Coordinates of C-alpha atoms and ligand atoms in Angstrom, one line a residue:
M1 CA 91.3 72.1 122.1
E2 CA 94.8 72.2 122.4
E3 CA 96.7 74.0 124.8
R4 CA 98.5 77.2 124.5
K5 CA 101.7 77.1 125.3
G6 CA 103.9 79.7 127.2
F7 CA 106.9 80.4 128.5
G8 CA 108.9 77.8 130.3
S9 CA 110.1 80.6 133.5
N10 CA 110.5 83.7 134.4
F11 CA 113.5 83.5 133.2
G12 CA 113.0 82.6 130.2
F13 CA 110.0 85.6 129.7
L14 CA 112.5 87.8 131.1
M15 CA 115.0 87.8 128.3
A16 CA 112.1 87.8 125.8
A17 CA 110.6 91.0 127.1
V18 CA 114.1 92.5 127.9
G19 CA 115.3 90.9 124.7
S20 CA 112.0 92.9 122.5
A21 CA 112.9 95.6 124.3
V22 CA 116.5 96.3 123.7
G23 CA 117.3 96.0 119.6
L24 CA 118.6 98.7 117.1
G25 CA 117.0 101.7 118.8
N26 CA 119.4 101.2 122.1
I27 CA 122.4 100.9 119.9
W28 CA 122.0 103.7 118.1
G29 CA 119.2 106.0 118.8
F30 CA 119.9 106.0 122.3
P31 CA 123.6 106.7 122.6
N32 CA 123.3 109.6 119.7
K33 CA 120.1 111.5 120.5
M34 CA 121.2 111.5 124.7
G35 CA 124.6 113.2 123.3
A36 CA 122.4 115.7 120.8
S37 CA 120.3 116.4 123.8
G38 CA 122.8 117.9 126.5
G39 CA 124.1 114.1 128.1
F40 CA 122.5 113.8 131.4
T41 CA 119.3 116.7 131.2
F42 CA 118.3 114.1 128.4
L43 CA 118.9 110.9 130.7
L44 CA 117.4 112.3 133.5
I45 CA 114.4 113.1 131.2
Y46 CA 114.2 110.0 130.0
L47 CA 114.7 107.7 133.4
V48 CA 111.2 109.9 134.8
L49 CA 109.7 109.1 131.7
A50 CA 110.4 105.8 131.7
V51 CA 109.2 105.8 135.7
C52 CA 106.2 107.7 134.6
C53 CA 105.1 106.7 132.0
G54 CA 107.5 103.8 130.4
F55 CA 106.8 101.7 133.9
I56 CA 103.0 102.5 134.1
V57 CA 102.1 101.2 130.4
M58 CA 104.5 98.2 130.3
V59 CA 102.6 97.1 133.7
G60 CA 99.4 97.4 132.2
E61 CA 100.5 95.9 128.9
L62 CA 101.2 92.9 130.5
A63 CA 98.2 92.7 133.2
L64 CA 96.4 93.2 130.2
G65 CA 97.6 90.2 128.3
R66 CA 98.5 87.5 131.0
K67 CA 94.3 88.3 132.3
T68 CA 92.6 87.9 128.7
G69 CA 95.5 85.4 127.8
Q70 CA 94.9 86.7 124.0
G71 CA 97.1 88.6 121.8
A72 CA 96.7 92.0 121.7
V73 CA 93.7 92.1 119.2
G74 CA 91.8 89.5 121.6
A75 CA 92.8 91.3 124.2
Y76 CA 91.0 94.1 123.2
K77 CA 88.9 93.0 122.3
V78 CA 87.6 91.5 125.7
L79 CA 88.3 94.1 127.2
S80 CA 86.7 97.3 125.7
K81 CA 83.9 98.4 123.7
K82 CA 85.0 101.3 122.9
F83 CA 88.8 100.2 122.1
S84 CA 88.3 96.5 120.7
W85 CA 89.8 98.1 117.6
M86 CA 93.0 98.9 119.7
G87 CA 94.4 95.5 119.0
W88 CA 94.2 96.0 114.6
L89 CA 96.3 99.3 115.6
G90 CA 98.7 97.2 116.9
I91 CA 99.3 94.4 114.0
L92 CA 99.4 97.3 111.6
S93 CA 102.0 98.7 113.9
A94 CA 104.1 95.3 113.8
F95 CA 104.1 95.3 109.9
F96 CA 105.1 98.7 109.8
I97 CA 108.3 98.8 112.1
L98 CA 108.5 94.6 110.4
F99 CA 109.4 96.6 107.2
F100 CA 112.2 98.7 107.9
Y101 CA 113.3 96.8 110.7
C102 CA 114.5 93.9 108.8
A103 CA 115.8 95.8 106.1
L104 CA 118.8 97.4 108.2
G105 CA 118.6 93.9 110.1
G106 CA 120.0 92.6 106.9
Y107 CA 122.2 95.4 106.7
C108 CA 123.7 94.5 110.4
I109 CA 124.1 91.0 108.9
K110 CA 125.9 92.1 105.8
Y111 CA 128.3 94.2 108.1
T112 CA 129.1 90.9 110.0
V113 CA 130.0 89.3 107.1
L114 CA 132.3 92.2 105.8
N115 CA 134.1 92.4 108.7
V116 CA 134.7 88.5 108.5
G117 CA 136.0 88.9 105.4
D118 CA 138.3 91.7 106.9
L119 CA 139.7 89.2 109.2
F120 CA 140.5 86.3 107.2
N121 CA 142.3 88.9 104.2
A122 CA 139.1 87.7 101.9
G123 CA 137.7 89.4 98.7
F124 CA 134.6 90.1 100.1
G125 CA 136.2 92.7 102.7
S126 CA 136.5 95.9 103.0
N127 CA 139.4 95.8 100.3
G128 CA 140.9 99.1 102.2
L129 CA 137.7 101.3 101.6
S130 CA 136.4 104.1 103.4
G131 CA 133.1 103.4 105.7
A132 CA 131.4 105.8 103.7
E133 CA 132.2 104.1 100.2
I134 CA 131.4 100.8 101.8
F135 CA 128.6 102.1 102.3
G136 CA 127.5 103.7 98.8
N137 CA 129.0 100.8 97.5
F138 CA 126.4 98.9 99.1
M139 CA 123.3 101.3 98.4
S140 CA 124.1 101.5 95.0
N141 CA 123.7 97.6 95.0
P142 CA 119.9 97.1 96.1
A143 CA 119.4 94.0 95.3
E144 CA 122.6 92.5 97.9
A145 CA 120.6 95.0 100.2
I146 CA 116.9 92.8 99.5
I147 CA 118.8 89.4 99.8
Y148 CA 120.7 90.4 103.5
G149 CA 117.3 91.9 104.2
L150 CA 115.3 88.6 103.0
I151 CA 117.9 86.6 105.5
F152 CA 117.2 88.4 108.1
V153 CA 113.1 88.1 107.6
A154 CA 114.0 84.3 107.4
L155 CA 115.7 84.1 110.2
T156 CA 112.6 85.9 112.1
M157 CA 110.4 83.6 110.8
I158 CA 112.5 80.4 112.1
I159 CA 112.4 81.7 115.4
V160 CA 108.8 82.4 115.6
M161 CA 107.6 79.7 114.3
G162 CA 109.1 77.3 116.5
G163 CA 106.8 78.8 119.0
I164 CA 107.1 80.5 122.8
G165 CA 108.6 78.6 124.2
G166 CA 110.6 76.4 121.6
G167 CA 111.7 79.1 119.7
I168 CA 111.4 82.5 121.5
E169 CA 112.8 81.6 124.8
K170 CA 115.4 79.5 123.6
V171 CA 117.0 81.9 121.4
C172 CA 116.7 85.1 124.2
S173 CA 117.8 82.6 127.4
I174 CA 120.8 82.3 125.7
G175 CA 121.4 85.2 123.7
M176 CA 120.8 88.0 125.4
P177 CA 123.4 87.3 128.6
C178 CA 125.5 86.7 124.9
L179 CA 124.8 90.3 123.7
F180 CA 125.3 91.5 127.8
V181 CA 129.0 90.2 127.3
A182 CA 129.7 91.2 123.8
L183 CA 128.6 94.8 124.9
L184 CA 131.0 94.3 128.3
I185 CA 133.5 93.8 125.8
C186 CA 133.2 96.2 123.1
I187 CA 133.2 99.1 125.7
I188 CA 136.2 98.0 127.9
R189 CA 138.0 98.3 124.0
A190 CA 136.3 101.4 123.3
C191 CA 136.4 103.5 127.1
T192 CA 140.5 102.6 126.8
L193 CA 141.3 103.9 123.2
P194 CA 143.3 107.1 123.6
G195 CA 140.8 110.1 123.0
A196 CA 137.6 107.9 124.1
V197 CA 137.0 110.3 127.0
N198 CA 135.4 113.0 124.6
G199 CA 133.2 110.3 124.2
L200 CA 132.0 110.4 127.8
K201 CA 132.0 114.2 128.0
Y202 CA 130.1 114.7 125.1
M203 CA 127.6 112.2 127.0
L204 CA 127.2 112.7 130.5
I205 CA 128.9 116.7 130.5
P206 CA 126.4 119.3 130.1
G207 CA 126.9 122.0 127.2
W208 CA 130.2 120.4 125.8
A209 CA 128.6 119.6 122.7
V210 CA 127.8 122.6 121.7
A211 CA 130.8 124.4 123.5
N212 CA 132.8 122.3 121.4
G213 CA 131.2 122.8 117.9
V214 CA 130.0 118.8 117.8
I215 CA 126.7 120.6 117.6
D216 CA 125.3 124.2 116.2
K217 CA 123.4 124.7 118.9
A218 CA 121.5 122.9 121.9
P219 CA 118.0 121.5 121.7
N220 CA 114.7 123.9 123.7
L221 CA 114.0 121.8 126.7
F222 CA 110.7 120.5 125.1
Q223 CA 112.5 119.2 122.3
V224 CA 114.9 117.1 124.7
F225 CA 111.6 115.9 126.4
A226 CA 109.7 115.0 123.3
T227 CA 113.2 113.4 121.9
A228 CA 113.7 111.5 125.2
G229 CA 110.2 109.8 125.2
G230 CA 109.6 109.1 122.0
Q231 CA 112.9 107.1 122.6
M232 CA 111.9 105.7 125.5
F233 CA 108.2 104.3 123.9
F234 CA 110.1 102.8 120.6
S235 CA 112.8 100.8 122.5
L236 CA 110.5 99.3 125.6
S237 CA 108.3 98.0 122.9
L238 CA 105.3 99.9 123.9
G239 CA 102.2 101.1 122.1
M240 CA 101.2 98.4 120.0
G241 CA 100.6 95.0 121.8
A242 CA 103.8 93.0 122.0
M243 CA 104.0 93.6 125.8
I244 CA 100.4 92.3 126.0
T245 CA 101.2 89.0 123.4
Y246 CA 104.1 88.3 125.7
G247 CA 102.5 88.6 128.9
S248 CA 98.7 86.9 127.8
Y249 CA 102.0 83.5 127.5
L250 CA 103.1 84.7 131.1
D251 CA 102.3 81.9 133.9
R252 CA 99.8 83.1 136.5
K253 CA 102.0 83.4 139.7
E254 CA 104.8 85.2 138.1
N255 CA 105.8 88.8 139.5
I256 CA 103.9 91.1 137.4
Q257 CA 105.0 94.5 139.6
K258 CA 108.8 92.9 139.6
N259 CA 109.0 91.9 136.0
G260 CA 108.1 95.4 134.4
L261 CA 110.3 97.0 136.5
L262 CA 113.5 94.4 136.0
I263 CA 112.6 95.2 132.0
V264 CA 112.5 99.4 131.9
V265 CA 115.8 99.6 134.0
M266 CA 117.3 96.6 132.3
D267 CA 116.4 98.4 128.5
S268 CA 117.9 101.7 130.1
M269 CA 121.1 100.2 131.6
V270 CA 121.5 98.7 128.2
A271 CA 120.7 101.4 125.8
F272 CA 123.6 103.7 128.3
M273 CA 125.7 100.9 127.7
A274 CA 125.8 100.9 124.2
A275 CA 126.4 104.5 124.4
L276 CA 129.6 104.2 126.4
C277 CA 131.1 102.1 123.6
V278 CA 129.9 103.6 120.7
L279 CA 130.8 107.3 121.4
P280 CA 134.0 107.0 123.0
A281 CA 135.0 104.7 119.2
R282 CA 133.5 107.2 117.6
F283 CA 135.2 110.1 119.2
A284 CA 138.5 108.0 119.0
L285 CA 139.0 107.0 115.7
D286 CA 136.4 108.4 113.8
P287 CA 135.7 112.4 114.5
E288 CA 134.6 113.4 112.0
G289 CA 132.4 111.2 111.4
S290 CA 128.4 110.8 111.8
L291 CA 126.7 110.6 115.3
G292 CA 123.4 110.0 114.1
G293 CA 121.2 107.7 111.9
P294 CA 122.0 104.7 109.3
S295 CA 125.3 106.4 109.3
L296 CA 126.3 106.0 112.9
L297 CA 126.3 102.5 112.5
F298 CA 127.1 101.5 109.0
V299 CA 129.8 104.3 108.3
T300 CA 131.2 105.5 111.5
M301 CA 131.6 102.4 113.5
Q302 CA 133.0 100.6 109.7
N303 CA 135.7 103.4 110.2
V304 CA 136.6 102.8 113.6
F305 CA 136.8 99.0 113.7
S306 CA 139.5 100.0 109.9
R307 CA 141.2 101.7 112.2
M308 CA 141.7 99.4 115.1
G309 CA 144.4 97.2 113.2
T310 CA 144.4 93.6 113.4
V311 CA 142.4 93.4 115.8
G312 CA 139.9 95.2 114.5
P313 CA 137.5 92.9 112.1
I314 CA 137.6 90.6 115.6
F315 CA 135.8 92.7 117.5
G316 CA 133.8 94.4 114.0
I317 CA 132.3 91.1 114.0
I318 CA 131.5 90.7 118.0
F319 CA 129.7 94.6 117.6
Y320 CA 127.7 94.1 114.4
L321 CA 126.6 90.1 115.3
L322 CA 125.3 92.1 119.2
V323 CA 123.4 94.2 117.0
V324 CA 122.0 91.7 114.5
F325 CA 121.3 89.4 117.6
A326 CA 119.6 93.0 119.4
A327 CA 117.6 93.4 116.1
I328 CA 116.3 89.3 116.0
S329 CA 115.3 89.3 119.2
S330 CA 112.8 92.9 118.8
S331 CA 112.5 91.7 115.2
I332 CA 110.3 88.0 116.8
S333 CA 108.9 89.7 119.1
L334 CA 106.8 92.0 116.5
L335 CA 106.1 89.4 113.7
E336 CA 105.0 88.0 116.9
V337 CA 102.5 90.2 117.9
I338 CA 100.7 89.1 114.3
V339 CA 100.7 85.7 114.4
A340 CA 99.5 84.8 118.1
H341 CA 96.3 86.7 117.1
F342 CA 95.9 84.4 114.2
V343 CA 97.1 80.7 116.0
D344 CA 94.7 82.2 118.6
K345 CA 92.0 82.5 116.5
A346 CA 92.1 79.1 115.1
R347 CA 92.9 77.8 118.4
A348 CA 89.5 78.9 119.1
E349 CA 87.6 77.9 115.8
G350 CA 88.9 74.3 116.5
K351 CA 91.7 74.4 113.7
G352 CA 93.7 73.2 115.3
D353 CA 98.2 74.6 115.9
K354 CA 98.5 76.5 112.4
R355 CA 101.7 78.9 114.0
K356 CA 103.5 77.6 110.7
S357 CA 101.2 77.9 108.3
Y358 CA 100.3 82.0 109.6
T359 CA 104.4 82.5 110.3
L360 CA 104.2 82.0 106.6
I361 CA 101.9 84.0 105.4
A362 CA 103.0 87.0 107.6
T363 CA 106.3 86.4 106.5
A364 CA 105.7 86.5 103.2
M365 CA 104.3 90.1 104.0
V366 CA 107.0 91.4 105.4
S367 CA 109.3 90.7 102.5
L368 CA 107.3 92.5 100.6
G369 CA 107.9 95.8 102.7
C370 CA 111.5 94.7 103.1
I371 CA 112.3 94.7 99.5
L372 CA 110.8 98.0 98.8
V373 CA 112.8 99.4 101.8
C374 CA 116.1 98.1 100.4
A375 CA 115.7 98.5 97.2
D376 CA 114.9 102.3 98.0
A377 CA 118.1 102.7 99.3
L378 CA 117.7 105.4 101.9
G379 CA 116.4 107.0 99.6
T380 CA 118.9 107.2 97.1
S381 CA 117.8 105.3 94.4
G382 CA 113.7 103.8 92.8
I383 CA 110.7 105.6 94.3
S384 CA 110.3 107.5 97.4
P385 CA 107.6 108.1 98.6
A386 CA 107.8 112.1 97.9
D387 CA 108.1 111.4 94.8
L388 CA 105.0 108.9 94.4
L389 CA 103.2 111.7 96.1
G390 CA 104.4 114.7 94.3
I391 CA 106.0 116.4 97.5
E392 CA 108.8 118.7 96.7
N393 CA 111.1 119.4 99.5
P394 CA 109.6 116.3 101.3
K395 CA 110.4 116.8 105.3
T396 CA 111.5 113.9 107.1
W397 CA 108.5 111.2 106.9
A398 CA 108.8 111.4 102.8
A399 CA 112.1 111.5 102.1
D400 CA 112.3 107.5 101.5
W401 CA 110.9 104.1 102.5
L402 CA 112.3 103.5 105.7
D403 CA 111.4 107.1 107.6
F404 CA 108.5 106.9 105.6
W405 CA 107.2 103.7 107.7
D406 CA 109.3 104.7 110.8
C407 CA 107.5 107.9 111.3
I408 CA 103.9 106.5 110.9
S409 CA 105.3 103.6 113.2
E410 CA 107.2 105.3 115.9
G411 CA 106.2 108.7 115.5
I412 CA 102.1 108.2 115.3
M413 CA 100.9 105.1 115.9
M414 CA 103.0 103.5 119.2
P415 CA 102.5 106.8 121.5
L416 CA 98.5 106.8 120.2
G417 CA 98.6 103.3 121.0
A418 CA 99.5 104.0 124.2
L419 CA 97.8 107.1 124.8
L420 CA 94.4 104.9 124.2
M421 CA 95.5 102.6 126.0
T422 CA 95.9 104.7 129.0
F423 CA 92.5 105.9 128.8
M424 CA 91.0 103.0 128.3
V425 CA 92.6 101.3 131.9
A426 CA 91.7 104.6 133.8
Y427 CA 89.0 105.5 132.3
E428 CA 86.9 102.1 131.0
I429 CA 87.6 99.2 132.6
G430 CA 89.8 100.7 135.8
T431 CA 93.1 100.5 137.8
E432 CA 91.4 98.2 140.4
F433 CA 91.0 95.6 137.3
V434 CA 95.1 95.3 136.7
K435 CA 95.7 96.0 140.7
D436 CA 93.7 92.5 140.8
E437 CA 95.7 90.9 137.6
I438 CA 99.0 91.7 139.7
E439 CA 97.3 90.3 142.8
Q440 CA 96.2 87.3 142.1
C441 CA 98.8 85.1 142.9
G442 CA 99.5 86.7 146.0
N443 CA 102.2 89.3 145.1
K444 CA 101.7 92.6 146.4
F445 CA 100.9 95.9 144.2
T446 CA 103.2 98.1 146.1
M447 CA 103.7 101.1 143.5
Y448 CA 99.3 100.7 143.1
K449 CA 98.9 104.4 144.8
F450 CA 101.3 105.3 141.8
Y451 CA 100.6 103.5 139.6
R452 CA 97.0 105.0 140.0
F453 CA 97.4 108.3 139.7
C454 CA 100.3 107.9 136.8
I455 CA 97.7 106.2 134.7
R456 CA 95.2 108.7 135.2
Y457 CA 97.0 112.4 135.4
V458 CA 100.7 112.0 134.4
T459 CA 101.0 109.4 131.8
P460 CA 98.1 110.7 129.5
L461 CA 99.7 114.2 129.5
G462 CA 103.2 113.1 129.2
L463 CA 102.1 111.1 126.2
L464 CA 100.0 114.1 124.8
L465 CA 103.2 115.7 124.5
V466 CA 105.3 113.2 123.1
L467 CA 102.9 112.4 120.1
Y468 CA 102.8 116.3 120.0
G469 CA 106.4 116.5 119.7
Q470 CA 106.9 113.4 117.2
I471 CA 104.5 114.5 115.0
K472 CA 105.9 118.6 114.8
S473 CA 110.0 116.6 114.8
F474 CA 108.7 114.2 112.1
F475 CA 105.8 115.9 110.1
F476 CA 106.6 119.8 110.0
Ligands
LIG1 N1 112.5 98.4 121.1 C1 113.1 98.1 119.9 C2 114.2 98.6 119.7 O1 114.6 99.2 120.9 O2 114.6 98.7 118.9 C3 111.5 98.4 118.7 C4 110.9 97.5 119.0 C5 110.1 95.9 119.0 C6 109.7 98.1 118.7 C7 109.5 95.6 119.4 C8 108.2 98.1 119.1 C9 108.3 96.5 119.4 F1 107.1 95.5 119.6

C-alpha cells in the first residue's frame, strides 16, 4: 500500500495548525466581541475557557488523530462503538463552514483588489465612494461576489491538491510568519493614529463602552461566558475533526502537549493583536462605524483606509491580504477534513492516491454552497432561509444563508462535537489512552492530572453551558 505522507517538520505542522486556528474568527469576531462584552472581563473568561476547555479538547483531538493515523471518520470508527458516527458530523460541519467562509474569503479578495485600484488610481478602485456605498454596490452585484467567492474556493483547492507536505505545510510555513509581520505593521499604524487611544480604552477598560454610549448596556456574565466560549471554539477549529486530521499527519516523536499549548497561545495572541489593529483604527478614523459583523471589515475598515490619505491603499492592501491569507490557511484545513477521509479510504482499498479527484469533487460541492451564500448577498437579494420556510420576523439563523450555515455549524455542531468527544475520552476509551499516545516517545504528559480532572468534569460542564448559550443567542 502507498505510504501516507505527513508533515515534514514540527514547525510545518505548527504553522499549519496555527493557520487553521487563525482566521476570520480572530480578525473580526474577537475584536468586536471583546469590546462589546466588557473588554478585560471577556479576555479573562476567554483565557480561562481556552485553558480548561480549548486546550483539553485540542490535546485530545491531536492525540486521537495521531494514534489512529486517520482522518476524523476513520479515527472515530476505530476508537468508539457509541461515537463512531461522529466523524461524519465533522465532515458535515466542514462543508457548512466552507459555504460561508469561502464567500467571505472572496469578499476579502475583492477588497484587496479595490485597494490596488486605489493605489494606482485605476477605475476598479473606490472612486471616491464611502465604505457603505462600496459595500452596497458590491452586495447589489451578486455575480461579482460569486466570481470572487469561486476564486477563493479555487485557491483553497489548489493548495489541498498539493497534499500535506507539498501544499498545506509549504504555504503555511511561509504565509504565517508573513501574516504576523503584516499584522505588526498594521498595529503600529493603527495605534499611532490620533484618537486611537479610545479603541484601547474600549477594549481594556471595563464599563468604558457603556459609560461612553458606544453600546447601550453591558451584557450579563452568562452572556459574556457564552460569547467567549463560542468564539474560542470556532477560533481554535475544535469539535469537528480538523485537529484530528492534522494530528493524524504528525510525526510520532513530536510533543503533543507542547504543540497543543503553543497553538492555543498563538491563536489567542493573534486574536488580541487583531483587536489592537482593528479597534484603534476604527475609533480614530471612523468613530461612528460599525463594530461587528461583515460591516466592520468591509465598511468600517475600508473607510479607515480611505481616510488615511496617500498611504491608505498600501495599508489597505497589507490588511486585506493578511485577512485573505488567514482565511485561506483555515479553509484548507476545512477542506482537508473532507478530503483526508476519502483519500485514506481509497488508499486502504488499494486504489492508489486519489487526492486530486476527491479534492475536485469536494470543491465542486463547496462551490455550490458558496454560490448560494454569495447570491443571497447577506439576505438582500434572492430567497433567504426564512422565505423558504415561511418564517416572519426571522431570528439570526434564518435571516440569510451566511447566518444559517454559521448558526448550524458554529452554534450547534461544533460545541456538540467537542462535548461528545470529551464524553468519549473521559467515559468510554479513558484518559489513559490520550496519555499513552502523548508519552509513547518519551515526552512526559506533565499536565495529565489537570487534564483528567478537566475532561471529566470542567470541560463537559463548560461545553454544555457554551452550547446552551449559543443556541439561545442564535435561535431564540
Ligand atoms: N478557526 C477559524 C477562524 O477562527 O476563523 C475557523 C475554522 C477553521 C473553524 C477550521 C473550524 C475549522 F476546522
